[in-house]
Amino acid sequence: MARFVLRRLLQSAVVLLGVTLVVFLLLQLVPGDPVRVALGTRFDQETYDALRERSGLDRPLLAQYLSYVGHALTGDLGVSFRSGQPVTTIVLERLPATLSLAVTAVLLALLVAVPLGIVSAVRSGSLVDHAARVFSQFGVSVPDFWMGIMAILLFAGVLGWLPPSGYVALTEDPARWASHVILPAAAVGLVTASILTRFIRSSVLEVLAEDYVRTAEAKGLRGRVVVLRHVLRNALIPVVTVVAVQVASLIGGVIVIEVLFAWPGIGRLTYDAVQARDYPVLQGAVLFVASLFLLVNLLVDILYARLDPRITLR
Amino acid sequence: MTREVLAIEELTVTLGTRRGAARAVAGVDWSVAAGQTFALVGESGSGKSMSVLAATGLAPRTARVTGRVRLLGEELTAVSPQRRRRLRGRHVGFVFQDPMTSLNPVLTVGRQVAEGCEEHLGMTRRQARDRAVELLDLVGIPSPAQRVDAYPHQFSGGMRQRAVIAMALACEPDLLIADEPTTALDVTTQAQIVELVADLQRRLGTAVVWITHDLGVVAGVADTVAVMYGGRIVEQGPVDAVFAAPGHPYTRALLAARPDPAHAGGDLPAIDGSPPNPLDLPAGCAFWPRCPVRGDARCADELPPLTEVAPGHRVRTFYPAREAR
Amino acid sequence: MTGGDATTGGVRPGATTPHQPTGAAVPGPPAGAAESVAELDDLRVWFPARGGPPVRAVDGVSLTVRRGETLGLVGESGSGKSTTGLALLRLVDPTGGTIRVAGEDVTGWSRRRLRALRRRVAMVFQDPQASLDPRLTVGASIAEPLIVHGLVDSAPARRRRVAELLDLVGLRAELAGRHPHELSGGQRQRVGIARALAGEPDLIVLDEPIASLDLSVQAQIMNLLRRLQRELTLTYLFIAHDLAAVEHMSDRVAVMYLGRIVETGTPAQLYREPAHPYTAALLSAIPVADPAVERHRRRIILGGDVPSPADPPSGCRFRTRCPQARPDCAEQDPVPVEVGPGHLAACRYVGEAVPAMRADPPVPRPAEPGPHPAGT
Amino acid sequence: MSRREPGGTPARVQPAPDTGAEPVGPGGGDGGLRRALAALWRDPPAVAGTVVLLLLVVVGVAGSWLAPAGVNDVDVDRMLQPPSGEHPFGTDELGRDVLSRVLVAARVSLQVGLVSVGIALAVGVTVGLLAGYYRGWADAVLMRAMDVLFAFPVLLLAVAIVAVLGPGLLTAMVAIGVVYTPIFARVTRAGVLSVREQVFVRAAISIGASDLRIMRRHVLPNIAAPLIVQTSLSLAFAILSEAALSFLGLGVQPPAPAWGRMLYDGRGFVTDAWWLGFFPGAAIFLTVLAFNLVGDALRDVLDPRQLTVSEARRSTS
């Protein structure tokens, strides 16, 4: 077990280094002088020199990279070209909004997907199964931002039940937060729910075909016991991975929905950074999200090893 | 006369497959009594496992099962699925071919042995665990009090099969169904398992249905034997009679096809062709296309009846007298 | 210690040639066929294991396959018999020892030269379904060695040769256009044999060629293999766990246990007078298809499981399961002892152990069920 | 009383007879593809998907001829008109015919999808093949590189690449291609690893076949099935990604029409002019659905056990 964790840690560290390299190179790929491009019409020599020095763009490439990684390790992701604020602060400010949206979306998705996936596998070929398959096919094919637009049209426009966009912090006013989060979370959660439903269905089906399920049935156990004790315990182990990974990728991935619903999360931050050519913020947000993703993956793999007794052997 | 434990009459199993209906088992009758071992022999696809699984309600969902099955005098086909499930768990134990896959990898061995006792004997978890330790000891697993909490992957193949046997015996069943229990094991481990089952049977008086393709194992374990081919029983009788005077050309061919030290050197009397496809069975005798005797056109079109050639020894052929040795 | 002493039970080249099998029913190899096709000397194949000592699949095996004979290699799973066969084609890399094929030391041959080796030595695999590429026609599979080794130039000549090979293994030529899934198991194994014959090899390694076939088909394949051997003067290394089949097929037999050869001899010697306790136990474990015999026979039931090949017992590897093990068995690797002409067994107490085992029922171990009393 | 997949179980409970004159399993045999197509034809959703895709190709090729009006025919007198006989999908805020724009935009979507998936397929399969076949350090280096790309959420990476390289059709195709490369590398590598362990590959090695021959003759044909499935599903994801990029203004630049961009431009008007939001979105949905239906059906026929964690990771948005 310790060896396994160590190996995974090492692997993640290598990948993380690669991620910093990619993120670092992003800035180098900008045609021309990024600071100049960023300043655009707001150009004045003093600001320009200050930014250029602060971002270390006048030094050799390797030195720049090393100092970038060095600073990143201490939590320093540079300063915004636009506001001059530390990037780390900006990203962390946006985290609660994104996190609350992602978690709500995944919770909604689980609420739908777990029962639906299990029932559609156990009653494979039944009406529920067919409905579940239509639902998941619909969910993975529909663009979430289109769902969002249609939802705004219906619930904010026609019915007027919910606000079309905007954000209130959960800590500030939970009720208003909820009224704002429900549409974007549903739009995102629909896709997640579809993916999870399919995954759970196929995972359960796979386990149902295992010999040990027949053994359990041969023992004369009740159907419920067979499903709960023998099937789900095996089938849901991989699902844990997928759920965690979904949360992680939603944190960085809901750009379009955040833009559509004016949700001030990391996705929206990225979008604004792109619009403003604020490259340090873009870099910082991307690096932050990728690191988070790696961390979640690492934790999930370790959790997986804890859940499946066979893995401890390796 | 000893007590009849399981009796099957006119059992037919049809499987719906992607390629059409396959008649896996067609009109099979047999029974097994307490303390006795009944062996079902046949090649792959002969219907030997399917007949037993279907009789006990473990056939796949696509299977259509007809016929009568009596377990301890109770008509299984007439009771509710719940009752059938309870009867099965309480009175029948199963050992399957691959001990690797027939244990759940994420539950401890002890838990899997114990859960039958909780379900059917109303034991508490604590009692069931103690019982599991006893059972593991009974099947010869060393230091059972520790091994009870181990996971299946921590056991060797032979130990796993012992654990499966312990699981099958948990409720002291009247019937043990062993479906190719030694096929996946090495020959020295097979000998251990064969001995173990024989010993337990003697001590517990269990009836055993042993499904196998290995005639050597049959000779060692069985009291009576049925040879299956193409979903039907082609020969059935006391093990001595069947081995000493096999009446069906298929049985004879099977026995002759095994290499025998006495006839080393020469060619083996092989059977041409391959076992039949359950999707496409001949109208008459399924063995006819490969039969060395071949009989006449009647064999191709008409199903030969099971004919008694000696007390309790029946052969499905038109030519019992001429063919019996 | 791993050097010369480890030739446990191996048939040392010098020691074997003078003696021809003498078993009455066993046809010896053709006269003047003492030439060896393949020799293994102290072969070791260890596989690295993550986070542990290497798995010693083969650990000091020496044997010789003579031209025109069938050498049977028996053992249970994990004995290293298949790995030994793979080593002859260099399909696994030897950790130590030498492999000689047709007089040439191929142990260190480069990947380029291996192509030539793999023409001289061909292989038939256990599962004919798995060993044929499902996407290739039967003809294409059989033709592959012809193409790889540049044996036949034109496509029509290749087709003729494929038809010839199919005919040789008893299949109709039109099967060349079929795919493996359209064939029966027996037919597929015939295709596997045809492919092995394509390059006219000096030696064919038969790795459990009948194990996954139905009983009625096994006999067909054994007959075919024997007929081909007679007609084409082939040399076989017949690897199997089925002792009856090995006895039927082989001129000589080597028994493996945990990476070592424990006994070698003719089938007649081994089966009638096994000299190694493991061979005796193995033989007694095989059920005989005769209820009368089975009922009165006394079995030697071995205790426990085969130890891990990553951590084999010291001294005699069989001692942990041997009913006749004595304390000093742990001390030294037993050296193969000649107990008859060409009959070698690696046991310190050869001549005592087996008769003792047969006389006394084995002592029941706490871990084991009691022995089956004779004549129940 | 037992709940198992039909079809699979009989073979498990009772070994399937090997005499069958018919194929044994899915994906086996060269007749596999032909049989797969036949099976697809019997699957109504797959047929529907195929029909939609064919229509789409026609529209993609001939969109500008089919369009009743020019895509940039601005008509200030007819702004934001609801669907009518003259403008079946209505008009937008500049009075342009929405139907014409939707039709013409099909080409962009298809083009981006095909080119980007083409890039991902070519690079990913090469990487996966080398990594899986040679293992060792090549595997470690290549797959760690793929892991790096995999660590970024799809759209985030695409946005970052486009932001840096400058928005446009070409950069969108490259960005989406890069983003979907690792999945092909992984699918290929997993396939190669499992095929490599097959006895028939060992048999090919045993007769002295070269690495190149084994990869070409034995490995690639046997991993074609999962790759075909992955290609079809990736096309769906790539088109969604392109729509998202366009929605963010990072795809094809105006005035050229793109479905995502039309949604973005129309989003301010949705409460008044629902058709601006509805039709372009429906076009994306139908296209993606069609690819998904075909991909799923292909998977059912060719490769029934392929719903992997990695696919689930590749969600868009």
Short mmCIF file of C-alpha atoms in Angstrom, two decimals, chain C:
data_model
loop_
_atom_site.label_atom_id
_atom_site.label_comp_id
_atom_site.label_asym_id
_atom_site.label_seq_id
_atom_site.Cartn_x
_atom_site.Cartn_y
_atom_site.Cartn_z
CA MET C 1 25.52 -23.55 -5.70
CA THR C 2 23.32 -22.64 -8.57
CA GLY C 3 25.86 -23.85 -11.09
CA GLY C 4 26.62 -27.48 -11.75
CA ASP C 5 24.59 -28.83 -8.88
CA ALA C 6 21.41 -27.39 -10.22
CA THR C 7 21.19 -29.88 -13.05
CA THR C 8 18.60 -31.54 -10.92
CA GLY C 9 17.13 -34.43 -12.70
CA GLY C 10 18.20 -33.00 -15.98
CA VAL C 11 19.23 -35.39 -18.66
CA ARG C 12 22.86 -34.59 -19.00
CA PRO C 13 23.91 -34.97 -22.59
CA GLY C 14 26.63 -37.50 -21.82
CA ALA C 15 24.55 -39.58 -19.51
CA THR C 16 21.63 -40.22 -21.74
CA THR C 17 22.92 -41.24 -25.10
CA PRO C 18 24.06 -44.79 -24.34
CA HIS C 19 20.69 -45.91 -23.14
CA GLN C 20 17.74 -46.39 -25.36
CA PRO C 21 14.31 -46.77 -23.89
CA THR C 22 13.61 -50.37 -23.17
CA GLY C 23 9.91 -50.30 -22.42
CA ALA C 24 8.35 -53.13 -24.39
CA ALA C 25 5.32 -51.26 -25.64
CA VAL C 26 7.18 -48.04 -26.34
CA PRO C 27 8.67 -47.66 -29.76
CA GLY C 28 12.09 -46.13 -29.41
CA PRO C 29 13.21 -43.34 -31.65
CA PRO C 30 14.34 -44.49 -35.09
CA ALA C 31 17.72 -46.15 -35.15
CA GLY C 32 20.67 -43.81 -35.46
CA ALA C 33 18.60 -40.92 -34.18
CA ALA C 34 20.67 -40.19 -31.12
CA GLU C 35 21.53 -36.78 -32.55
CA SER C 36 20.14 -34.05 -30.35
CA VAL C 37 17.90 -31.39 -31.80
CA ALA C 38 17.77 -29.19 -28.75
CA GLU C 39 19.63 -29.07 -25.50
CA LEU C 40 19.02 -27.03 -22.41
CA ASP C 41 21.82 -26.79 -19.93
CA ASP C 42 21.12 -25.44 -16.47
CA LEU C 43 18.44 -23.14 -17.91
CA ARG C 44 17.07 -20.54 -15.58
CA VAL C 45 14.24 -18.19 -16.41
CA TRP C 46 13.39 -15.75 -13.66
CA PHE C 47 10.71 -13.16 -14.01
CA PRO C 48 11.09 -9.91 -12.10
CA ALA C 49 8.25 -9.33 -9.68
CA ARG C 50 7.23 -5.90 -8.52
CA GLY C 51 8.14 -5.44 -4.91
CA GLY C 52 9.54 -8.88 -4.25
CA PRO C 53 12.08 -11.49 -5.20
CA PRO C 54 11.98 -12.72 -8.79
CA VAL C 55 9.70 -15.60 -9.69
CA ARG C 56 11.91 -18.52 -10.55
CA ALA C 57 9.73 -20.09 -13.20
CA VAL C 58 12.53 -22.29 -14.47
CA ASP C 59 15.44 -22.76 -12.15
CA GLY C 60 18.16 -25.04 -13.39
CA VAL C 61 16.70 -27.31 -16.04
CA SER C 62 18.86 -29.46 -18.27
CA LEU C 63 17.41 -31.67 -20.92
CA THR C 64 18.02 -32.97 -24.40
CA VAL C 65 15.52 -33.57 -27.16
CA ARG C 66 16.75 -36.13 -29.66
CA ARG C 67 15.89 -36.13 -33.31
CA GLY C 68 12.75 -38.08 -34.11
CA GLU C 69 11.59 -38.59 -30.56
CA THR C 70 8.80 -37.17 -28.46
CA LEU C 71 9.98 -35.88 -25.15
CA GLY C 72 7.08 -35.46 -22.76
CA LEU C 73 7.31 -32.69 -20.18
CA VAL C 74 4.78 -33.02 -17.39
CA GLY C 75 4.05 -30.96 -14.36
CA GLU C 76 1.31 -29.03 -12.66
CA SER C 77 0.60 -25.35 -13.15
CA GLY C 78 3.53 -23.27 -12.00
CA SER C 79 6.04 -26.06 -12.54
CA GLY C 80 7.74 -24.10 -15.33
CA LYS C 81 7.06 -26.58 -18.08
CA SER C 82 5.53 -24.06 -20.47
CA THR C 83 8.25 -21.51 -19.78
CA THR C 84 10.80 -24.17 -20.64
CA GLY C 85 9.07 -24.66 -23.98
CA LEU C 86 8.95 -20.92 -24.63
CA ALA C 87 12.67 -20.64 -23.88
CA LEU C 88 13.43 -23.02 -26.74
CA LEU C 89 12.11 -20.38 -29.15
CA ARG C 90 13.62 -17.61 -27.05
CA LEU C 91 10.10 -16.32 -26.46
CA VAL C 92 11.27 -15.68 -22.92
CA ASP C 93 14.73 -14.45 -22.09
CA PRO C 94 16.89 -16.89 -20.17
CA THR C 95 18.34 -15.61 -16.92
CA GLY C 96 21.11 -18.17 -17.03
CA GLY C 97 22.23 -21.40 -18.63
CA THR C 98 22.43 -22.20 -22.30
CA ILE C 99 19.99 -23.14 -25.03
CA ARG C 100 21.35 -25.07 -27.99
CA VAL C 101 19.30 -25.83 -31.06
CA ALA C 102 20.69 -28.09 -33.80
CA GLY C 103 24.14 -27.76 -32.32
CA GLU C 104 24.17 -23.97 -32.20
CA ASP C 105 24.19 -21.96 -29.03
CA VAL C 106 21.22 -19.64 -29.47
CA THR C 107 21.23 -18.26 -25.92
CA GLY C 108 22.59 -14.89 -26.96
CA TRP C 109 21.24 -14.60 -30.48
CA SER C 110 20.17 -11.14 -31.60
CA ARG C 111 16.61 -10.33 -32.57
CA ARG C 112 17.59 -10.59 -36.23
CA ARG C 113 18.97 -14.08 -35.91
CA LEU C 114 16.02 -15.21 -33.83
CA ARG C 115 13.92 -15.26 -36.97
CA ALA C 116 16.03 -18.20 -38.18
CA LEU C 117 15.66 -19.94 -34.81
CA ARG C 118 11.92 -19.58 -34.97
CA ARG C 119 11.88 -21.37 -38.26
CA ARG C 120 13.80 -24.30 -36.80
CA VAL C 121 11.60 -24.51 -33.74
CA ALA C 122 7.86 -24.12 -34.12
CA MET C 123 5.15 -24.06 -31.52
CA VAL C 124 1.58 -25.28 -31.15
CA PHE C 125 -0.38 -23.52 -28.44
CA GLN C 126 -2.94 -24.71 -25.95
CA ASP C 127 -5.97 -22.75 -26.99
CA PRO C 128 -6.47 -22.98 -30.74
CA GLN C 129 -9.15 -20.32 -30.60
CA ALA C 130 -6.86 -17.79 -28.98
CA SER C 131 -3.77 -18.67 -30.96
CA LEU C 132 -5.30 -17.81 -34.33
CA ASP C 133 -5.82 -14.17 -35.23
CA PRO C 134 -9.62 -13.82 -35.48
CA ARG C 135 -9.28 -11.35 -38.33
CA LEU C 136 -7.13 -13.51 -40.58
CA THR C 137 -8.37 -16.35 -42.71
CA VAL C 138 -7.09 -19.78 -41.89
CA GLY C 139 -5.06 -19.71 -45.11
CA ALA C 140 -3.43 -16.40 -44.18
CA SER C 141 -2.49 -17.74 -40.76
CA ILE C 142 -0.87 -20.83 -42.26
CA ALA C 143 0.86 -18.77 -44.94
CA GLU C 144 2.37 -16.34 -42.46
CA PRO C 145 5.50 -18.41 -41.72
CA LEU C 146 5.97 -18.92 -45.45
CA ILE C 147 5.97 -15.15 -45.98
CA VAL C 148 8.02 -14.28 -42.93
CA HIS C 149 10.76 -16.73 -43.85
CA GLY C 150 10.50 -16.08 -47.59
CA LEU C 151 9.88 -19.75 -48.30
CA VAL C 152 7.50 -19.44 -51.21
CA ASP C 153 7.74 -16.66 -53.74
CA SER C 154 4.49 -16.41 -55.61
CA ALA C 155 0.97 -16.20 -54.36
CA PRO C 156 -0.20 -19.24 -56.35
CA ALA C 157 2.69 -21.30 -54.98
CA ARG C 158 1.76 -20.14 -51.52
CA ARG C 159 -1.83 -21.20 -52.04
CA ARG C 160 -0.68 -24.60 -53.23
CA ARG C 161 1.55 -25.00 -50.21
CA VAL C 162 -1.27 -23.96 -47.85
CA ALA C 163 -3.57 -26.50 -49.50
CA GLU C 164 -0.89 -29.13 -49.10
CA LEU C 165 -0.48 -28.31 -45.42
CA LEU C 166 -4.23 -28.38 -44.85
CA ASP C 167 -4.39 -31.77 -46.50
CA LEU C 168 -1.54 -32.97 -44.32
CA VAL C 169 -3.49 -32.19 -41.14
CA GLY C 170 -6.69 -33.70 -42.52
CA LEU C 171 -8.57 -30.56 -43.50
CA ARG C 172 -10.15 -29.76 -46.84
CA ALA C 173 -8.31 -27.14 -48.90
CA GLU C 174 -11.35 -24.90 -49.17
CA LEU C 175 -11.16 -24.21 -45.44
CA ALA C 176 -8.30 -21.83 -46.27
CA GLY C 177 -10.83 -19.10 -46.94
CA ARG C 178 -12.61 -19.48 -43.61
CA HIS C 179 -12.07 -17.54 -40.43
CA PRO C 180 -11.20 -19.29 -37.18
CA HIS C 181 -14.64 -18.70 -35.65
CA GLU C 182 -16.18 -20.73 -38.46
CA LEU C 183 -14.21 -23.80 -37.42
CA SER C 184 -14.65 -26.29 -34.61
CA GLY C 185 -12.09 -26.56 -31.84
CA GLY C 186 -10.50 -29.63 -33.32
CA GLN C 187 -10.28 -28.05 -36.75
CA ARG C 188 -8.69 -24.97 -35.29
CA GLN C 189 -6.04 -27.01 -33.57
CA ARG C 190 -5.34 -28.75 -36.87
CA VAL C 191 -4.79 -25.31 -38.39
CA GLY C 192 -2.39 -24.50 -35.56
CA ILE C 193 -0.48 -27.66 -36.34
CA ALA C 194 -0.43 -26.87 -40.07
CA ARG C 195 1.04 -23.46 -39.29
CA ALA C 196 3.71 -25.07 -37.15
CA LEU C 197 4.58 -27.44 -39.99
CA ALA C 198 4.80 -24.69 -42.61
CA GLY C 199 8.44 -23.84 -41.98
CA GLU C 200 9.50 -27.52 -41.86
CA PRO C 201 10.92 -27.11 -38.37
CA ASP C 202 13.47 -29.36 -36.69
CA LEU C 203 11.50 -29.32 -33.47
CA ILE C 204 7.88 -28.64 -32.62
CA VAL C 205 7.04 -27.53 -29.12
CA LEU C 206 3.52 -28.72 -28.33
CA ASP C 207 2.32 -26.67 -25.39
CA GLU C 208 -0.72 -28.45 -23.94
CA PRO C 209 -2.06 -29.03 -27.46
CA ILE C 210 -5.08 -31.04 -26.33
CA ALA C 211 -5.91 -29.52 -22.97
CA SER C 212 -8.68 -27.22 -24.14
CA LEU C 213 -10.33 -29.73 -26.47
CA ASP C 214 -13.28 -31.99 -25.83
CA LEU C 215 -12.36 -35.50 -24.85
CA SER C 216 -13.61 -37.01 -28.09
CA VAL C 217 -11.51 -34.55 -30.06
CA GLN C 218 -8.35 -35.02 -27.99
CA ALA C 219 -7.89 -38.50 -29.36
CA GLN C 220 -8.16 -37.21 -32.94
CA ILE C 221 -5.42 -34.67 -32.36
CA MET C 222 -3.15 -37.16 -30.62
CA ASN C 223 -3.57 -39.58 -33.52
CA LEU C 224 -2.84 -36.81 -35.99
CA LEU C 225 0.31 -35.76 -34.17
CA ARG C 226 1.58 -39.31 -34.08
CA ARG C 227 0.80 -39.90 -37.74
CA LEU C 228 2.59 -36.70 -38.75
CA GLN C 229 5.57 -37.69 -36.66
CA ARG C 230 5.77 -41.05 -38.40
CA GLU C 231 5.32 -39.66 -41.88
CA LEU C 232 7.50 -36.57 -41.60
CA THR C 233 10.00 -37.77 -38.96
CA LEU C 234 9.19 -34.90 -36.64
CA THR C 235 10.64 -34.19 -33.24
CA TYR C 236 8.26 -33.11 -30.47
CA LEU C 237 8.53 -31.57 -27.07
CA PHE C 238 5.11 -32.51 -25.72
CA ILE C 239 4.20 -30.34 -22.75
CA ALA C 240 1.12 -31.40 -20.80
CA HIS C 241 -0.36 -31.86 -17.37
CA ASP C 242 -2.33 -34.90 -18.48
CA LEU C 243 -0.13 -37.84 -17.57
CA ALA C 244 -2.12 -40.38 -19.52
CA ALA C 245 -1.74 -38.36 -22.70
CA VAL C 246 1.97 -37.84 -22.07
CA GLU C 247 2.48 -41.52 -21.53
CA HIS C 248 0.64 -42.29 -24.73
CA MET C 249 2.57 -39.77 -26.80
CA SER C 250 6.11 -39.84 -25.47
CA ASP C 251 9.28 -41.85 -25.95
CA ARG C 252 10.77 -40.27 -22.88
CA VAL C 253 9.20 -38.23 -20.11
CA ALA C 254 10.56 -35.54 -17.81
CA VAL C 255 8.59 -34.56 -14.70
CA MET C 256 8.87 -30.98 -13.48
CA TYR C 257 8.15 -29.54 -10.07
CA LEU C 258 8.64 -25.92 -9.09
CA GLY C 259 11.09 -25.03 -11.84
CA ARG C 260 13.14 -28.22 -11.66
CA ILE C 261 13.12 -31.59 -13.35
CA VAL C 262 12.66 -34.21 -10.66
CA GLU C 263 12.57 -37.37 -12.71
CA THR C 264 13.32 -38.53 -16.26
CA GLY C 265 12.84 -41.85 -17.96
CA THR C 266 10.77 -43.81 -20.41
CA PRO C 267 7.04 -43.90 -19.79
CA ALA C 268 7.37 -47.53 -18.82
CA GLN C 269 9.99 -46.75 -16.20
CA LEU C 270 8.20 -43.74 -14.80
CA TYR C 271 4.72 -45.13 -14.73
CA ARG C 272 5.58 -48.55 -13.42
CA GLU C 273 8.47 -47.74 -11.16
CA PRO C 274 8.37 -44.08 -10.28
CA ALA C 275 11.48 -43.28 -8.30
CA HIS C 276 10.69 -39.76 -7.13
CA PRO C 277 8.01 -39.26 -4.48
CA TYR C 278 6.46 -36.46 -6.49
CA THR C 279 6.07 -38.62 -9.58
CA ALA C 280 4.55 -41.35 -7.45
CA ALA C 281 2.09 -38.92 -5.88
CA LEU C 282 1.20 -37.40 -9.22
CA LEU C 283 0.54 -40.80 -10.72
CA SER C 284 -1.57 -41.87 -7.81
CA ALA C 285 -3.64 -38.70 -8.07
CA ILE C 286 -4.79 -39.41 -11.61
CA PRO C 287 -8.21 -40.96 -11.50
CA VAL C 288 -8.61 -44.10 -13.57
CA ALA C 289 -11.76 -44.61 -15.58
CA ASP C 290 -12.55 -47.88 -13.87
CA PRO C 291 -14.71 -47.89 -10.76
CA ALA C 292 -13.35 -51.24 -9.58
CA VAL C 293 -9.78 -49.97 -9.68
CA GLU C 294 -10.66 -46.61 -8.20
CA ARG C 295 -12.40 -48.22 -5.24
CA HIS C 296 -9.53 -50.38 -4.17
CA ARG C 297 -6.69 -48.11 -5.04
CA ARG C 298 -4.72 -46.35 -2.38
CA ARG C 299 -4.08 -42.77 -3.22
CA ILE C 300 -1.18 -40.70 -2.03
CA ILE C 301 -2.73 -37.41 -1.15
CA LEU C 302 -0.26 -34.57 -0.98
CA GLY C 303 -0.74 -31.93 1.67
CA GLY C 304 -1.02 -28.23 1.06
CA ASP C 305 -0.20 -26.27 -2.04
CA VAL C 306 2.78 -25.81 -4.29
CA PRO C 307 5.07 -23.24 -2.63
CA SER C 308 5.62 -19.89 -4.32
CA PRO C 309 8.24 -20.06 -7.07
CA ALA C 310 9.44 -16.68 -5.83
CA ASP C 311 10.51 -18.26 -2.58
CA PRO C 312 11.19 -21.95 -3.19
CA PRO C 313 12.07 -24.19 -0.23
CA SER C 314 15.73 -24.82 0.47
CA GLY C 315 17.22 -28.15 -0.50
CA CYS C 316 14.72 -30.44 -2.15
CA ARG C 317 11.89 -28.31 -3.43
CA PHE C 318 9.35 -31.03 -2.90
CA ARG C 319 10.19 -31.59 0.75
CA THR C 320 7.43 -29.32 2.08
CA ARG C 321 4.79 -31.60 0.59
CA CYS C 322 6.67 -34.89 0.52
CA PRO C 323 5.15 -37.54 2.77
CA GLN C 324 8.62 -39.01 3.22
CA ALA C 325 10.54 -35.80 3.85
CA ARG C 326 13.36 -36.09 6.38
CA PRO C 327 15.14 -33.24 8.13
CA ASP C 328 18.22 -33.39 5.92
CA CYS C 329 16.16 -32.93 2.77
CA ALA C 330 16.24 -29.22 3.57
CA GLU C 331 19.98 -29.07 3.54
CA GLN C 332 21.07 -29.89 0.06
CA ASP C 333 19.77 -29.91 -3.44
CA PRO C 334 19.35 -33.55 -4.37
CA VAL C 335 21.47 -34.65 -7.32
CA PRO C 336 19.85 -36.74 -10.03
CA VAL C 337 20.64 -40.38 -9.47
CA GLU C 338 20.46 -43.03 -12.15
CA VAL C 339 18.04 -45.70 -11.01
CA GLY C 340 17.82 -47.59 -14.28
CA PRO C 341 19.10 -47.20 -17.80
CA GLY C 342 18.32 -43.59 -18.70
CA HIS C 343 16.08 -43.31 -15.66
CA LEU C 344 17.10 -40.49 -13.33
CA ALA C 345 15.49 -39.18 -10.18
CA ALA C 346 16.53 -36.26 -8.01
CA CYS C 347 15.83 -37.56 -4.52
CA ARG C 348 18.22 -38.24 -1.67
CA TYR C 349 16.19 -41.22 -0.59
CA VAL C 350 15.53 -42.61 -4.00
CA GLY C 351 14.73 -46.29 -3.65
CA GLU C 352 13.39 -45.82 -0.12
CA ALA C 353 10.91 -43.02 -0.30
CA VAL C 354 8.51 -44.36 -2.87
CA PRO C 355 8.21 -47.89 -1.51
CA ALA C 356 7.67 -46.38 1.93
CA MET C 357 4.94 -44.11 0.61
CA ARG C 358 3.22 -46.98 -1.05
CA ALA C 359 3.42 -49.13 2.04
CA ASP C 360 2.08 -46.66 4.59
CA PRO C 361 -0.89 -44.52 4.16
CA PRO C 362 0.35 -40.96 4.45
CA VAL C 363 0.19 -39.36 7.84
CA PRO C 364 -2.81 -37.08 7.90
CA ARG C 365 -1.69 -33.54 8.50
CA PRO C 366 -3.73 -31.23 10.63
CA ALA C 367 -4.44 -29.16 7.55
CA GLU C 368 -5.63 -32.09 5.59
CA PRO C 369 -8.64 -34.34 5.55
CA GLY C 370 -7.98 -37.92 6.43
CA PRO C 371 -7.06 -40.34 3.72
CA HIS C 372 -9.78 -42.11 1.88
CA PRO C 373 -9.93 -45.57 3.41
CA ALA C 374 -9.64 -48.17 0.74
CA GLY C 375 -12.72 -50.09 -0.25
CA THR C 376 -15.50 -47.87 0.95
#
